[in-house]
Amino acid sequence: MTNLFVYGTLKRGHRLNGILDGQKYKGEYHTAPNFDILDYGNGIFPIVVPKENGYSIKGELYEVDEGVFQITNSIEIGAGYEPVQVKLVPDDIEATIYVYTDEPDINLSDDFIIVTDNTKEWKHERIW
């Protein structure tokens, strides 16, 4: 089993969450302040990038089996993300997060990003 931290379209209520059906939802967590999150294409999906002295990212933690982890790897790596191990707060749990590794482009914004106490969260209201 793998701990998988999701912050965008894999979260509950969003279009790719069905991939996580049957996996154990462990609650909301956030990262250390080592990242930034930006919205791509007016709400299509968010990207997380490493950023020294950045923000914490709020998301959801799942315990997933090997088959589901391989599916999420195929999707996310194919879209330009890299799986990275992080420690999550508040329980110091180690998990995999997908971080964007390609050059960001001009379609990035903060339009669907909420900032609270140096923590950022993607909050797109469209339910797929």
Coordinates of C-alpha atoms in Angstrom, one line a residue:
M1 CA 0.0 0.0 0.0
T2 CA 1.1 3.6 -0.8
N3 CA 0.1 6.8 0.8
L4 CA -1.0 9.2 -2.0
F5 CA -1.5 12.9 -1.4
V6 CA -3.8 14.5 -4.0
Y7 CA -4.6 18.2 -4.4
G8 CA -6.6 18.6 -7.6
T9 CA -8.6 16.5 -10.0
L10 CA -8.1 13.3 -7.9
K11 CA -9.8 15.0 -4.9
R12 CA -13.3 14.0 -3.9
G13 CA -15.9 15.6 -6.1
H14 CA -13.6 16.1 -9.1
R15 CA -13.4 14.3 -12.4
L16 CA -10.6 11.8 -11.7
N17 CA -11.6 10.8 -8.2
G18 CA -13.3 7.7 -9.5
I19 CA -9.8 6.2 -9.9
L20 CA -9.6 6.2 -6.1
D21 CA -12.9 4.3 -5.6
G22 CA -12.4 1.5 -3.0
Q23 CA -9.2 3.1 -1.7
K24 CA -8.9 4.2 2.0
Y25 CA -9.5 7.9 2.4
K26 CA -7.4 9.1 5.4
G27 CA -8.4 12.8 5.6
E28 CA -7.2 16.3 4.8
Y29 CA -3.6 17.1 5.2
H30 CA -1.1 19.6 4.1
T31 CA 2.6 19.7 3.0
A32 CA 5.5 21.6 4.5
P33 CA 5.8 25.1 3.0
N34 CA 8.1 24.0 0.1
F35 CA 5.7 24.4 -2.8
D36 CA 3.4 26.6 -4.8
I37 CA 0.2 25.7 -6.5
L38 CA -1.2 27.4 -9.6
D39 CA -4.4 26.9 -11.6
Y40 CA -4.0 25.9 -15.3
G41 CA -6.4 27.0 -18.0
N42 CA -9.1 28.7 -15.9
G43 CA -9.9 25.7 -13.7
I44 CA -9.0 22.7 -15.8
F45 CA -6.4 21.4 -13.2
P46 CA -3.8 22.7 -10.7
I47 CA -0.1 22.2 -10.8
V48 CA 2.2 22.1 -7.8
V49 CA 5.8 23.2 -8.3
P50 CA 8.7 23.1 -5.8
K51 CA 9.4 26.6 -4.2
E52 CA 11.9 27.4 -1.6
N53 CA 10.2 29.4 1.2
G54 CA 6.9 28.6 -0.5
Y55 CA 3.5 27.5 0.7
S56 CA 1.9 24.5 2.3
I57 CA -0.4 22.7 -0.1
K58 CA -3.8 21.5 1.3
G59 CA -5.1 18.2 -0.1
E60 CA -6.4 14.7 0.7
L61 CA -4.5 11.6 1.7
Y62 CA -5.4 8.1 0.4
E63 CA -3.9 4.8 1.1
V64 CA -3.9 3.1 -2.4
D65 CA -3.0 -0.4 -3.6
E66 CA -0.3 -1.1 -6.1
G67 CA -2.7 -1.2 -9.1
V68 CA -4.2 2.2 -8.4
F69 CA -0.8 3.7 -7.7
Q70 CA 0.4 2.4 -11.1
I71 CA -2.7 4.0 -12.8
T72 CA -2.1 7.4 -11.1
N73 CA 1.6 7.2 -12.0
S74 CA 0.7 6.6 -15.7
I75 CA -1.7 9.5 -15.8
E76 CA 0.4 12.0 -13.8
I77 CA 3.9 11.2 -15.2
G78 CA 2.4 11.2 -18.7
A79 CA 1.1 14.8 -18.0
G80 CA 4.6 16.0 -17.0
Y81 CA 4.4 15.4 -13.2
E82 CA 7.0 13.6 -11.1
P83 CA 6.2 11.5 -8.0
V84 CA 8.0 13.0 -5.0
Q85 CA 8.0 11.8 -1.3
V86 CA 6.9 14.4 1.2
K87 CA 6.0 14.5 4.9
L88 CA 2.5 15.6 5.7
V89 CA 1.2 17.7 8.6
P90 CA -0.2 17.1 11.1
D91 CA 0.8 13.5 11.6
D92 CA 4.3 13.5 9.9
I93 CA 3.0 10.9 7.4
E94 CA 5.2 10.1 4.4
A95 CA 3.3 10.2 1.1
T96 CA 3.7 10.6 -2.6
I97 CA 2.7 13.9 -4.3
Y98 CA 2.9 14.6 -8.0
V99 CA 5.0 17.8 -8.7
Y100 CA 5.0 19.5 -12.1
T101 CA 8.5 19.4 -13.7
D102 CA 8.0 21.0 -17.1
E103 CA 8.4 24.7 -17.7
P104 CA 5.2 26.5 -16.6
D105 CA 3.4 28.4 -19.4
I106 CA 1.3 31.5 -19.7
N107 CA -2.0 29.7 -18.9
L108 CA -1.2 29.7 -15.2
S109 CA -3.1 31.8 -12.6
D110 CA -4.3 32.0 -9.0
D111 CA -7.9 32.2 -10.2
F112 CA -9.0 29.1 -8.3
I113 CA -6.4 29.1 -5.5
I114 CA -7.4 30.0 -2.0
V115 CA -4.6 31.2 0.4
T116 CA -5.1 30.8 4.2
D117 CA -2.2 31.2 6.7
N118 CA 0.5 30.4 4.1
T119 CA -1.4 27.4 2.9
K120 CA -2.8 27.2 -0.6
E121 CA -5.6 25.0 -1.9
W122 CA -7.1 24.5 -5.4
K123 CA -10.9 25.1 -5.0
H124 CA -12.5 24.8 -8.4
E125 CA -16.3 24.8 -8.0
R126 CA -17.0 22.8 -11.1
I127 CA -18.0 19.3 -10.3
W128 CA -17.4 16.8 -13.1

